[in-house]
mmCIF file of C-alpha atoms and ligand atoms in Angstrom:
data_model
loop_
_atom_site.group_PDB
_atom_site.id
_atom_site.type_symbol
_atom_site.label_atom_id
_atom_site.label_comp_id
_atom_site.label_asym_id
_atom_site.label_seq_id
_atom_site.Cartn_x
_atom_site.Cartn_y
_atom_site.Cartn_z
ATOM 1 C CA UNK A 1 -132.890 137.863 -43.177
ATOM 2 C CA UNK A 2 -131.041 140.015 -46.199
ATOM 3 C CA UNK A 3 -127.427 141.732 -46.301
ATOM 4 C CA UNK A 4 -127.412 145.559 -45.338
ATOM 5 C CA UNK A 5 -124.799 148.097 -44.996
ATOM 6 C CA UNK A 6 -125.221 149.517 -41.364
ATOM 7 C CA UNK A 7 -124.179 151.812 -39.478
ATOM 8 C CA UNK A 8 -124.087 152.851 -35.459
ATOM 9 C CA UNK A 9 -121.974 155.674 -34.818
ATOM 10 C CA UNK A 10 -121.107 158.851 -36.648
ATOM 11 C CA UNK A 11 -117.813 159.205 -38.601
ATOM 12 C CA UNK A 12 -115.591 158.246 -41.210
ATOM 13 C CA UNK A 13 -116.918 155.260 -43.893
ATOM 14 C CA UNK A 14 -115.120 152.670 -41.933
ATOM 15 C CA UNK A 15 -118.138 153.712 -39.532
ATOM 16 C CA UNK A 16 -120.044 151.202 -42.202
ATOM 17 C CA UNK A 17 -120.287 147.676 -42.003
ATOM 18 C CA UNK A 18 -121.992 145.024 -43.630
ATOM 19 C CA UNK A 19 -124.730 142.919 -41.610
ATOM 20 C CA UNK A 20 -127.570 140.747 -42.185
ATOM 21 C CA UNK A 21 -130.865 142.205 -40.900
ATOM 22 C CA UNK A 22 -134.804 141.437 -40.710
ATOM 23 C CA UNK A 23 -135.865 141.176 -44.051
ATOM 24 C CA UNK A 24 -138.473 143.754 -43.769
ATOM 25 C CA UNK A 25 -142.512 142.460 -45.200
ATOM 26 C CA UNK A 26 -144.743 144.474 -47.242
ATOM 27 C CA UNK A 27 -147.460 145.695 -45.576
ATOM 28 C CA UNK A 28 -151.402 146.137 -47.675
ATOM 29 C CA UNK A 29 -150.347 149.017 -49.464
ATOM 30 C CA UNK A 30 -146.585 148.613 -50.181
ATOM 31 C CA UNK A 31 -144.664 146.522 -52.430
ATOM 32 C CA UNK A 32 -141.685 144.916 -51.633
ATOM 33 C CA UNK A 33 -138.366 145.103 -53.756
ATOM 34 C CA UNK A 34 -135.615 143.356 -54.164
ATOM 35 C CA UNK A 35 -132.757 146.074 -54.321
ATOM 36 C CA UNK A 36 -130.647 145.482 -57.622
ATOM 37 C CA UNK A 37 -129.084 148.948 -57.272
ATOM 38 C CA UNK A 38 -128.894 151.784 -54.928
ATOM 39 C CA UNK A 39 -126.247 155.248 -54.834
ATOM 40 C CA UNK A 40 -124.527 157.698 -52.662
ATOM 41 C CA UNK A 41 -125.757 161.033 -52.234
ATOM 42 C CA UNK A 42 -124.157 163.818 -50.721
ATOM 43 C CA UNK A 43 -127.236 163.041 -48.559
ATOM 44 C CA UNK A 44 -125.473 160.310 -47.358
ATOM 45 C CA UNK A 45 -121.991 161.001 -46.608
ATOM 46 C CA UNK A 46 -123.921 164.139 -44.055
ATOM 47 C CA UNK A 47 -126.205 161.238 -42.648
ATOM 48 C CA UNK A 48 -122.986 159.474 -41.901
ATOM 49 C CA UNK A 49 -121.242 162.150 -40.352
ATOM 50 C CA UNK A 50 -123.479 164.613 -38.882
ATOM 51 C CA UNK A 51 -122.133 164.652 -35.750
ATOM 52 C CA UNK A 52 -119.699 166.999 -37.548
ATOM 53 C CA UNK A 53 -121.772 169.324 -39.390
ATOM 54 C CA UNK A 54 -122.240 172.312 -37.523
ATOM 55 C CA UNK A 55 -124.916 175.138 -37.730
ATOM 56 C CA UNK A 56 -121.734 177.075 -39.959
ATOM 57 C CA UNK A 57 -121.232 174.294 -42.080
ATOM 58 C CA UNK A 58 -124.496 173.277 -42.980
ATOM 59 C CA UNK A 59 -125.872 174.225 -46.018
ATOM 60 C CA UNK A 60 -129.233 176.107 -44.528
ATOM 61 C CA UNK A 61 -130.116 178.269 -41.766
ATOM 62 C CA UNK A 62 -130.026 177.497 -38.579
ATOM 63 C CA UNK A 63 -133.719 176.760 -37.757
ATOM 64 C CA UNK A 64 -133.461 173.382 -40.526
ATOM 65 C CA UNK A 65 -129.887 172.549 -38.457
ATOM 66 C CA UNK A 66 -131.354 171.944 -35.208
ATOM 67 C CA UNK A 67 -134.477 169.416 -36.997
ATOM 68 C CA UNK A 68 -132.113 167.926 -39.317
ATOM 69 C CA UNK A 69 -129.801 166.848 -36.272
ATOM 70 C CA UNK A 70 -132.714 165.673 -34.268
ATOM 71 C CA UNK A 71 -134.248 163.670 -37.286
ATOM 72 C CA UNK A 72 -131.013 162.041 -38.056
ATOM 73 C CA UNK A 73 -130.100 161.652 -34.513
ATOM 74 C CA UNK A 74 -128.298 163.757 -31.462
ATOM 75 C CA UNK A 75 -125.434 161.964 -30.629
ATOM 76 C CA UNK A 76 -125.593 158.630 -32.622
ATOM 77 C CA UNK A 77 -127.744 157.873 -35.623
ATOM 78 C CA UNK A 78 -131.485 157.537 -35.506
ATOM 79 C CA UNK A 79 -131.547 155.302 -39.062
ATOM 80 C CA UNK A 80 -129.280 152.958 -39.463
ATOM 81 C CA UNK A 81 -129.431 151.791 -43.251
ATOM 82 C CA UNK A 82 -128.632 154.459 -45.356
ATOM 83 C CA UNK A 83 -129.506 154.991 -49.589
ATOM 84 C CA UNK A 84 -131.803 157.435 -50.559
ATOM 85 C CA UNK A 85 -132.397 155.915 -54.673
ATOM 86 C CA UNK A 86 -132.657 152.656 -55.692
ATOM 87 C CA UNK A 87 -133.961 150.467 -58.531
ATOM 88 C CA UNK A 88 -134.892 146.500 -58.652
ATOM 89 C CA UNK A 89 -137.492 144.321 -58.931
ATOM 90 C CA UNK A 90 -141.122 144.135 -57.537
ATOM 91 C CA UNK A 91 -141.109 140.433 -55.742
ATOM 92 C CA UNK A 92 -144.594 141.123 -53.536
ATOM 93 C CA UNK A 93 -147.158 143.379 -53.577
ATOM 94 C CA UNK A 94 -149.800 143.777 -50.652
ATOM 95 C CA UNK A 95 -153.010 143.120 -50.665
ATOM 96 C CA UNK A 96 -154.308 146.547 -52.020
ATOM 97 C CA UNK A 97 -151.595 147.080 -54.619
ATOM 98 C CA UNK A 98 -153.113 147.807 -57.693
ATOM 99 C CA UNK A 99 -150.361 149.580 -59.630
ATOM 100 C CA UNK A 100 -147.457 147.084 -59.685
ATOM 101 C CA UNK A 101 -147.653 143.735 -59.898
ATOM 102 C CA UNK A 102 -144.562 140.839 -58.661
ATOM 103 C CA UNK A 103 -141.709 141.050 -61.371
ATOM 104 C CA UNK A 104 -141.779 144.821 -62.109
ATOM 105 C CA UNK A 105 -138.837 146.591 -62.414
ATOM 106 C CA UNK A 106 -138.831 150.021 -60.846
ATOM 107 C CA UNK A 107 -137.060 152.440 -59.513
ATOM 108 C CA UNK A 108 -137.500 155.037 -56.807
ATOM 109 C CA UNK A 109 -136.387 157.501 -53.881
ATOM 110 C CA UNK A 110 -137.271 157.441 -50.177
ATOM 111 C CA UNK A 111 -135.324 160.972 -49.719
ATOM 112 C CA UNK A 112 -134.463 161.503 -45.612
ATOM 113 C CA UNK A 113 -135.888 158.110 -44.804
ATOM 114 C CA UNK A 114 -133.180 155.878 -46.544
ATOM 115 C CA UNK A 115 -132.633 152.471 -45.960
ATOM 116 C CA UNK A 116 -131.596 151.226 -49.632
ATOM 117 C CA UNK A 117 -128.332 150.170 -48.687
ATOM 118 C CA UNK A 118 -129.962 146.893 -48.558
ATOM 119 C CA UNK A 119 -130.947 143.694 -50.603
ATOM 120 C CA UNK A 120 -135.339 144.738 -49.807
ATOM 121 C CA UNK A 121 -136.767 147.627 -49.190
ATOM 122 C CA UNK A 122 -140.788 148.068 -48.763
ATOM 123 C CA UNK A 123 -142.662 151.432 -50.498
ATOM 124 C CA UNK A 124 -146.186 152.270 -50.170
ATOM 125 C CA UNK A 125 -147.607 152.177 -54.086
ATOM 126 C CA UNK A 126 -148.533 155.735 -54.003
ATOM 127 C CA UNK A 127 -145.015 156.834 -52.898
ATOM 128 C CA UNK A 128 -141.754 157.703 -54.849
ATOM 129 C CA UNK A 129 -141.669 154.947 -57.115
ATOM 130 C CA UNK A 130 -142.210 153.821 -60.196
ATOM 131 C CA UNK A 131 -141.208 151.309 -63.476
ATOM 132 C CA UNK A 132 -137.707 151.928 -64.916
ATOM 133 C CA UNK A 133 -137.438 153.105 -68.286
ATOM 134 C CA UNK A 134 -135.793 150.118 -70.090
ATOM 135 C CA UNK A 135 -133.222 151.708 -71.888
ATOM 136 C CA UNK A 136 -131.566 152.246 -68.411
ATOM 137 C CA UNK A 137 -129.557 149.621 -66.252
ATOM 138 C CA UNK A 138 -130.229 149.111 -62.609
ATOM 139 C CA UNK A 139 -127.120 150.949 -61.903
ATOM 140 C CA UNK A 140 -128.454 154.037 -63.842
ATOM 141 C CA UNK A 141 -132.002 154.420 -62.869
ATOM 142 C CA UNK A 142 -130.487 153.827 -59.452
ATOM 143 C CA UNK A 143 -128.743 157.478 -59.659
ATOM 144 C CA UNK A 144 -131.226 159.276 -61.090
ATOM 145 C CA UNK A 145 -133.998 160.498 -58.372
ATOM 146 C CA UNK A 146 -132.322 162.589 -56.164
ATOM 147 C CA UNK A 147 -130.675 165.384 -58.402
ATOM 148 C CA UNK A 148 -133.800 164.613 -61.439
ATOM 149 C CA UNK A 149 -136.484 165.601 -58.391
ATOM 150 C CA UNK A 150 -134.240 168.556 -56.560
ATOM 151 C CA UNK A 151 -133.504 169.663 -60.363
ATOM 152 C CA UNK A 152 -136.734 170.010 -62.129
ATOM 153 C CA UNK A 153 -139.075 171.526 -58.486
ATOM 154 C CA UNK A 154 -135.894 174.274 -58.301
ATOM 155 C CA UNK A 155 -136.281 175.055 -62.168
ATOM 156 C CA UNK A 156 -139.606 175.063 -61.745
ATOM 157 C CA UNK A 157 -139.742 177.741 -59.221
ATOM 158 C CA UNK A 158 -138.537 179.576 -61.312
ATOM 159 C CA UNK A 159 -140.388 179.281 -64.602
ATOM 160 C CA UNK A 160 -136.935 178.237 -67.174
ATOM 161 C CA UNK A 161 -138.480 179.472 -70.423
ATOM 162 C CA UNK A 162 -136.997 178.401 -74.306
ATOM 163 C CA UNK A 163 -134.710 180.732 -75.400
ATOM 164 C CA UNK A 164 -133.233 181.788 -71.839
ATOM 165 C CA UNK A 165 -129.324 181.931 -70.732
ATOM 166 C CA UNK A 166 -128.840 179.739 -67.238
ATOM 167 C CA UNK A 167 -125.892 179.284 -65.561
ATOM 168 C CA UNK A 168 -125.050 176.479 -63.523
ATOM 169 C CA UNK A 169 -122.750 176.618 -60.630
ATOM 170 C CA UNK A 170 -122.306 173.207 -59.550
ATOM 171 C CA UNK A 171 -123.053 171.381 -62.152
ATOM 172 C CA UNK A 172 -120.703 168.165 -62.356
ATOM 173 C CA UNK A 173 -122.730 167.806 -58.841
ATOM 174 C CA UNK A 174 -126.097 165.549 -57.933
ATOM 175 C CA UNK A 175 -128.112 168.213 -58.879
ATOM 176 C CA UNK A 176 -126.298 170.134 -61.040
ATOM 177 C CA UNK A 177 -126.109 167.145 -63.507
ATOM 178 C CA UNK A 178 -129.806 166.897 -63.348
ATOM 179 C CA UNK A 179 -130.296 170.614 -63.888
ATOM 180 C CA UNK A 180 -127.784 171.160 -67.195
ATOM 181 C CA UNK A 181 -130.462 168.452 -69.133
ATOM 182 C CA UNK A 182 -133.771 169.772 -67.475
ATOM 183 C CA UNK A 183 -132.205 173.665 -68.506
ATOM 184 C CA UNK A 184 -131.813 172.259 -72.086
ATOM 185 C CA UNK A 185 -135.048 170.191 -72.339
ATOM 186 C CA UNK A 186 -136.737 173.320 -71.547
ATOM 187 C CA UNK A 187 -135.460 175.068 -74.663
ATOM 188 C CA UNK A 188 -132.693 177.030 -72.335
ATOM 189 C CA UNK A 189 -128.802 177.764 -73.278
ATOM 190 C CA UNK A 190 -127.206 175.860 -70.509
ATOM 191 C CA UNK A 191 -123.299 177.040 -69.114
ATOM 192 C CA UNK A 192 -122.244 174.743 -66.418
ATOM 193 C CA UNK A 193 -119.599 175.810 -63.970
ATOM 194 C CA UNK A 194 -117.447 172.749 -62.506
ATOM 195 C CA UNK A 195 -113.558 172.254 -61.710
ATOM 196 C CA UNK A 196 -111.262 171.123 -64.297
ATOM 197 C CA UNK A 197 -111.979 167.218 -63.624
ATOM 198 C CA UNK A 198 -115.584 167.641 -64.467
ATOM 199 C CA UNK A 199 -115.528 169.799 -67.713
ATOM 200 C CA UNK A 200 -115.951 166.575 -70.135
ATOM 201 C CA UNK A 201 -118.279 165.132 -68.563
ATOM 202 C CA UNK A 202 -120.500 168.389 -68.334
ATOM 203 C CA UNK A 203 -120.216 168.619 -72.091
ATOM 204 C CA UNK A 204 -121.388 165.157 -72.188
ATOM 205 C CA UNK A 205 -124.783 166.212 -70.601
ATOM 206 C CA UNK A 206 -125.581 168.728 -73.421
ATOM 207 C CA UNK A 207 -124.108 172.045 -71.921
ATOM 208 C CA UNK A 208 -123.644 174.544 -74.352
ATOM 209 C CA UNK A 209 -120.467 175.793 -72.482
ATOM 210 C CA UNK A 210 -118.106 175.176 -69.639
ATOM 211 C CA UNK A 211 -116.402 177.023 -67.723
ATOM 212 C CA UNK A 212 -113.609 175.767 -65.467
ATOM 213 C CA UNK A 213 -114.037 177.917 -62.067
ATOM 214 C CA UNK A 214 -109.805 177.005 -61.118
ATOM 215 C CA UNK A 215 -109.362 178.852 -64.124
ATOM 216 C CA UNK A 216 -112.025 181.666 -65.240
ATOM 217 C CA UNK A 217 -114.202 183.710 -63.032
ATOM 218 C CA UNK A 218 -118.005 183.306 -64.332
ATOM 219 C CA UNK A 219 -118.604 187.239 -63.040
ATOM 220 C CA UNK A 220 -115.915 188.589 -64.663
ATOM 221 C CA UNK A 221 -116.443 187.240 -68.557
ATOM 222 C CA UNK A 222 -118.987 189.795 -69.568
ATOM 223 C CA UNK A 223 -121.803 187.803 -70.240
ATOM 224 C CA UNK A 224 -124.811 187.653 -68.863
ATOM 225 C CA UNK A 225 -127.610 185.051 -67.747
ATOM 226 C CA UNK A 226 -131.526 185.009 -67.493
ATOM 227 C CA UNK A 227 -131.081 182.620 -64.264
ATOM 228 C CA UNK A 228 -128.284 181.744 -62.252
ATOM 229 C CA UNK A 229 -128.579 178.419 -60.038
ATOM 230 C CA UNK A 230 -125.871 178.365 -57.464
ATOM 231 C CA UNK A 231 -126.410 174.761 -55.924
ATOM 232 C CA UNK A 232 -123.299 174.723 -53.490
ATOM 233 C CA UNK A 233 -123.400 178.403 -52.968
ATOM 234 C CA UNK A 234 -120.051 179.167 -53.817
ATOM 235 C CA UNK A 235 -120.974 182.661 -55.358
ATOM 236 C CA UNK A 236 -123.149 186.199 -53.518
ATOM 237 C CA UNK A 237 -125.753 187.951 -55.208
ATOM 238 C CA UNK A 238 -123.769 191.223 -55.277
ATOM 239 C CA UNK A 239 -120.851 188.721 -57.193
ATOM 240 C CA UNK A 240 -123.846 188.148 -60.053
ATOM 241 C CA UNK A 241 -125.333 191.006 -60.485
ATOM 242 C CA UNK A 242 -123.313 191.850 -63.217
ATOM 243 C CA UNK A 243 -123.679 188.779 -64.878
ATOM 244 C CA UNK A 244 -127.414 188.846 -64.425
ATOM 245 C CA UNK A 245 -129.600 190.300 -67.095
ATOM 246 C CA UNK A 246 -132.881 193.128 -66.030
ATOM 247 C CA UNK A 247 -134.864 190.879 -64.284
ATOM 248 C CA UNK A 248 -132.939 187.972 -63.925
ATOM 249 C CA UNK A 249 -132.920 185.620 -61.361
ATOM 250 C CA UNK A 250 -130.268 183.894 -58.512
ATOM 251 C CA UNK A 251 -131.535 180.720 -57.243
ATOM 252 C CA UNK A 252 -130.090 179.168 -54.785
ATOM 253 C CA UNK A 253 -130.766 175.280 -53.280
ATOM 254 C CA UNK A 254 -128.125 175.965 -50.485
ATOM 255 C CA UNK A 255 -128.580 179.390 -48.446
ATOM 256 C CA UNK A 256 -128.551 180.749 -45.348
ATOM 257 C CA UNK A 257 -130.442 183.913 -43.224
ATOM 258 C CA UNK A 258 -128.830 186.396 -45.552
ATOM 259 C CA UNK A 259 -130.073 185.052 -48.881
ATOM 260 C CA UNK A 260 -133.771 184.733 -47.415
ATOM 261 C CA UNK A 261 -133.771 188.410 -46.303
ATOM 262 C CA UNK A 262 -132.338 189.295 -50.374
ATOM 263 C CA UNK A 263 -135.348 187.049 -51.470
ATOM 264 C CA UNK A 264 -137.713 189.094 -49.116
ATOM 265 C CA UNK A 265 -135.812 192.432 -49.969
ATOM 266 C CA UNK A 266 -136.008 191.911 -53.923
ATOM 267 C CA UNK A 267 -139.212 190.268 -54.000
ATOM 268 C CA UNK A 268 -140.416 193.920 -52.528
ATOM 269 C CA UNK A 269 -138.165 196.172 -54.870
ATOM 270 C CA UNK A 270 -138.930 194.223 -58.340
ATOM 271 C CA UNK A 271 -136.271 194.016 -60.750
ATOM 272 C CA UNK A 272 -133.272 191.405 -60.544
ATOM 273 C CA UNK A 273 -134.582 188.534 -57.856
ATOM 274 C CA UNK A 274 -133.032 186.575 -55.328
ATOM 275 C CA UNK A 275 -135.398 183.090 -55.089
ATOM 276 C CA UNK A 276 -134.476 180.387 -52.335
ATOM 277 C CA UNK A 277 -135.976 177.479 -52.458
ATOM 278 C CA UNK A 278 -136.658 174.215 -51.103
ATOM 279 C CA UNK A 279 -137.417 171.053 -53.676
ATOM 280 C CA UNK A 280 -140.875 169.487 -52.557
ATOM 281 C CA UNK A 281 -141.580 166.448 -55.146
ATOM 282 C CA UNK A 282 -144.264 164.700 -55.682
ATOM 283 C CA UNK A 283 -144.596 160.779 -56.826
ATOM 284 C CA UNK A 284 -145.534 162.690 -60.824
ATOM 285 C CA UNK A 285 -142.013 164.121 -60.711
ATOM 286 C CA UNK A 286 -140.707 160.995 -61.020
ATOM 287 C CA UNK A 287 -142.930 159.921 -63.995
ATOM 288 C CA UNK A 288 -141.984 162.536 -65.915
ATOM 289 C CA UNK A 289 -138.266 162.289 -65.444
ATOM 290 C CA UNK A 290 -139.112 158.543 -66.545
ATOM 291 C CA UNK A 291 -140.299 159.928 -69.702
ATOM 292 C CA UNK A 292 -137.291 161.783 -70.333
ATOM 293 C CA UNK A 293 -135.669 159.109 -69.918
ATOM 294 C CA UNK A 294 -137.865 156.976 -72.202
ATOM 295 C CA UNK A 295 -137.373 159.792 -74.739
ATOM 296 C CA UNK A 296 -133.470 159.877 -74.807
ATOM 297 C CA UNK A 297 -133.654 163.646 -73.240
ATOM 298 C CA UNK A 298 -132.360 162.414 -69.788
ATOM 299 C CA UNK A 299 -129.419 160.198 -68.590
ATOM 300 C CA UNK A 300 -126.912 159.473 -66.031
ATOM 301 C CA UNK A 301 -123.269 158.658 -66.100
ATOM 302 C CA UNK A 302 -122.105 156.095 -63.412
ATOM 303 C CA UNK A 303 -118.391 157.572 -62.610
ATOM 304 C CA UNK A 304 -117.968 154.700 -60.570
ATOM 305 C CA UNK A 305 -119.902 151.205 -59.325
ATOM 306 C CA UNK A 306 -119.198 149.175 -56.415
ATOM 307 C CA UNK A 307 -120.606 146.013 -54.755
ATOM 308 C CA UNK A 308 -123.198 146.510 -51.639
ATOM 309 C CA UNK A 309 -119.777 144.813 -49.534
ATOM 310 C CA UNK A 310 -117.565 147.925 -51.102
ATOM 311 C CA UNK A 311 -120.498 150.732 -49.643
ATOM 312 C CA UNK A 312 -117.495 152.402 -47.335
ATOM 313 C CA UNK A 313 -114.920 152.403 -50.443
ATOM 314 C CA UNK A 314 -117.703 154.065 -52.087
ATOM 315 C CA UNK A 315 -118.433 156.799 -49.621
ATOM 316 C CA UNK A 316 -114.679 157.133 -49.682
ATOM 317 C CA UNK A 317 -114.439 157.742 -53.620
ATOM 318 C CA UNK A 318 -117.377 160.099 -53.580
ATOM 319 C CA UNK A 319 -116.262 162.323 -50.693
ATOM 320 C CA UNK A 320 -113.124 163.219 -53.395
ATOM 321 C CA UNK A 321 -113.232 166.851 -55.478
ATOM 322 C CA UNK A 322 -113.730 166.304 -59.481
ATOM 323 C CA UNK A 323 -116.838 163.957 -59.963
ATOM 324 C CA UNK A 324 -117.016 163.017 -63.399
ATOM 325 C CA UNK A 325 -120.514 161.176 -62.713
ATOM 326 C CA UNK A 326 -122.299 159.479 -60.334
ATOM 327 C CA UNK A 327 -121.461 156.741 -58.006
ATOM 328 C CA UNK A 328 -123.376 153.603 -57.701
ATOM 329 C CA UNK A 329 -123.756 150.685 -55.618
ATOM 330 C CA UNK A 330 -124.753 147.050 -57.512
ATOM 331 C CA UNK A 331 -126.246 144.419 -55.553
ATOM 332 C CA UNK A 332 -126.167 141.795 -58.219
ATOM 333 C CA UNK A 333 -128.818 140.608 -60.582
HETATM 334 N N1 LIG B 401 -132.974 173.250 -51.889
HETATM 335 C C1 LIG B 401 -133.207 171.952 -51.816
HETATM 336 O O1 LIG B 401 -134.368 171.498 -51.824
HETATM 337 C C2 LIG B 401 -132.043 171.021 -51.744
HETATM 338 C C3 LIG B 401 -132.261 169.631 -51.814
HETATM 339 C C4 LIG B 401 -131.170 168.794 -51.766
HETATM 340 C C5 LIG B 401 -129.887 169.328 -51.627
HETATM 341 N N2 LIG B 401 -129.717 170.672 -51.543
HETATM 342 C C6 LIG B 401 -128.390 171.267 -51.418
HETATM 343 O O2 LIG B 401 -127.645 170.934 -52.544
HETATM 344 C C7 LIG B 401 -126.288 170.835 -52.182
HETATM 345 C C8 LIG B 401 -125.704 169.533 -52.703
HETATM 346 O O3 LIG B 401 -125.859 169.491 -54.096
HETATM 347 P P1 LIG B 401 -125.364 168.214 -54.896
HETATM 348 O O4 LIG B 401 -125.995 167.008 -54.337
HETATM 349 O O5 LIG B 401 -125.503 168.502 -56.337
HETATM 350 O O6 LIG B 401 -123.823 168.200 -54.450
HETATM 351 P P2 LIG B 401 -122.607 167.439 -55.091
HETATM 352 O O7 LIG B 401 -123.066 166.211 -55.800
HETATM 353 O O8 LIG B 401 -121.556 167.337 -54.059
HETATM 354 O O9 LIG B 401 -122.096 168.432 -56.211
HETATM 355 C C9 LIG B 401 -121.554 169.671 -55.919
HETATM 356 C C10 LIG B 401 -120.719 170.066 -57.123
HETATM 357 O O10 LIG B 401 -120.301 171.406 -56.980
HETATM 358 C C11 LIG B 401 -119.053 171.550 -57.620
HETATM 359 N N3 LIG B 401 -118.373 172.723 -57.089
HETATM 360 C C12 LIG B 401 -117.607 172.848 -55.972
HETATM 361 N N4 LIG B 401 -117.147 174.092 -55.856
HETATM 362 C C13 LIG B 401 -117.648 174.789 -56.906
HETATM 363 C C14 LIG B 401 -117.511 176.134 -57.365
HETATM 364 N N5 LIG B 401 -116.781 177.033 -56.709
HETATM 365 N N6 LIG B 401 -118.155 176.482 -58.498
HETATM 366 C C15 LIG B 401 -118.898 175.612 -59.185
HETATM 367 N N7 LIG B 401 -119.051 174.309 -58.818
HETATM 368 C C16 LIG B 401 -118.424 173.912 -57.695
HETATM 369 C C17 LIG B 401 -118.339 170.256 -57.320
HETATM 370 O O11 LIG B 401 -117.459 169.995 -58.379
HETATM 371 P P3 LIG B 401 -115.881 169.725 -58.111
HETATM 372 O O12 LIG B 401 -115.805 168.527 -57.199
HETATM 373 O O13 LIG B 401 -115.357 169.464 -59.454
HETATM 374 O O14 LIG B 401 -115.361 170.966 -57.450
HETATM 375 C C18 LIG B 401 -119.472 169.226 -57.258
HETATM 376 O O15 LIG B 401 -119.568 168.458 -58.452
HETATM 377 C C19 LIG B 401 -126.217 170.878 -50.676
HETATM 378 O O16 LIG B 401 -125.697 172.110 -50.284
HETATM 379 C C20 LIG B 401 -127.648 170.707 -50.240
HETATM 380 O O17 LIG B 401 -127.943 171.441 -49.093
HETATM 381 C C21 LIG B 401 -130.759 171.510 -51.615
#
């Protein structure tokens, strides 16, 4: 048996509650890992609640809402251990493993299928996982994936080139974090938008500028970008057009109808470009953001760390406004 955080009903984090479960085995081509660290997404706190996300509220059009609700479950949820990242050690490896070998210590990302809330968790060799960069704790390679993977397939949609102006909207977020360090390992100028809370610790990832959206309006400064990624989509195209240079782009990882008809619409016309776009990684992603890592051009700041017992108090502190990094959840070495 090992300790889990379950859950069996939509709500609030009180919703979650520890348990002891079947310790799950490895099967020929999977490893198993003991879990030494594992996060909270914003992936999470909808899987909690998604009984209360409606088609309005949800952050794509309607045609994901209705799979999203039947893949996490109609009226009570369909997975019950929830943790998208995780890092820890290798303690068996089936039969056919070739790549990792008992005592490794990697980290990894199971994305929609969760379940690292937990003290094991099984992944197939050739999935999203790999060996931690040493120069990170459990805690920190635990909180990397998710925004690293979303980050760098967005960016790459859309080609960031040296020399180019991005602006960030979102980006004391997940993925915004993730997407201030990719902009400036590419060679871009990177301007993060955030609330006042989040400012330092934007600087703190490399951003050439902040700007404090309670106090300035991005649109109305007079400059102008090469790309502008909205994550949350708290701005419109026709709001950045002005602060988009000839042939710049909006990118957007949350959209709706509307934005997909401006990508079809400017797509046709040429000129400034509307791209949505949806992050498909691949198990390489992850070895390159391991590289970064390796190389001192990527990091993560834990805001916060709790124990596996503290998971609610967790979802709790990261539902608040003003992240100033990312929130992990230690299971103890
Ligand atoms: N396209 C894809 O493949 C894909 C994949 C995964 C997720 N997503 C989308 O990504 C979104 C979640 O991103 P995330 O995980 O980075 O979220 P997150 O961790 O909650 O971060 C969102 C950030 O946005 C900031 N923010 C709020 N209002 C803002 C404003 N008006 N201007 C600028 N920043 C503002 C928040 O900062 P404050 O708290 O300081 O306000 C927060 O730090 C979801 O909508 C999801 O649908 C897309």
């Amino acid at each position: 048996m090992m300790k889990a955080i379950e859950y069996t009903e939509y709500g609030s984090p009180e919703v979650l509650h520890l348990t002891e479960v079947t310790k799950p085995a490895q099967k020929d081509n999977e490893i198993l890992i003991r879990v030494r660290a594992t996060s909270i997404t914003v992936g999470d706190l909808w899987a909690r609640n998604f009984k209360e996300i409606s088609p309005r509220n949800f952050s794509m059009p309607l045609l994901l809402w209705l799979p999203a609700r039947m893949f996490f479950g109609i009226s009570k949820p369909r997975i019950s251990i929830l943790g998208s990242e995780f890092a820890g050690d290798v303690e068996a490896v089936g039969r056919d493993v070739t790549r990792f070998k008992a005592g490794d210590s990697v980290f990894g990302y199971r994305g929609q299928s969760m379940g690292a809330n937990a003290e094991y968790l099984c992944m197939p060799e050739d999935g999203m996982v790999t060996i931690k960069p040493i120069n990170m704790t459990y805690e920190e390679a635990a909180t990397v994936p998710y925004g690293a993977l979303t980050a760098l397939n967005l960016l790459r949609k859309v080609n960031v080139q040296a020399g180019q102006k991005v602006l960030i909207l979102g980006a004391s977020g997940g993925i915004g974090s993730a997407a201030v360090q990719l902009a400036k390992y590419f060679g871009a100028e990177a301007t993060g938008v955030c609330s006042t809370a989040g400012l330092d610790f934007v600087r703190s990832l490399g951003a050439d500028k902040v700007i404090d959206y309670t106090r300035e309006d991005f649109s109305k400064n007079g400059e102008t970008y090469d790309l502008i990624f909205d994550i949350v989509r708290k701005s419109s195209f026709a709001q950045c057009k002005d602060s988009l240079k000839s042939g710049g782009v909006y990118l957007l990882a949350s959209f709706k109808m509307k934005q997909l008809f401006q990508m079809l619409w400017t797509s046709v016309r040429g000129g400034m470009r509307v791209v949505c776009a949806l992050s498909a990684e691949k198990p390489g992603d992850l070895d390159f953001i391991r590289e970064l890592v390796k190389a001192g051009k990527f990091r993560s700041i834990i805001d916060k760390c709790y124990p596996l017992e503290q998971t609610a108090e967790a979802h709790r502190y990261a539902e608040m406004e003003g992240k100033k990094g990312k929130v992990a959840i230690t299971l103890g070495v």
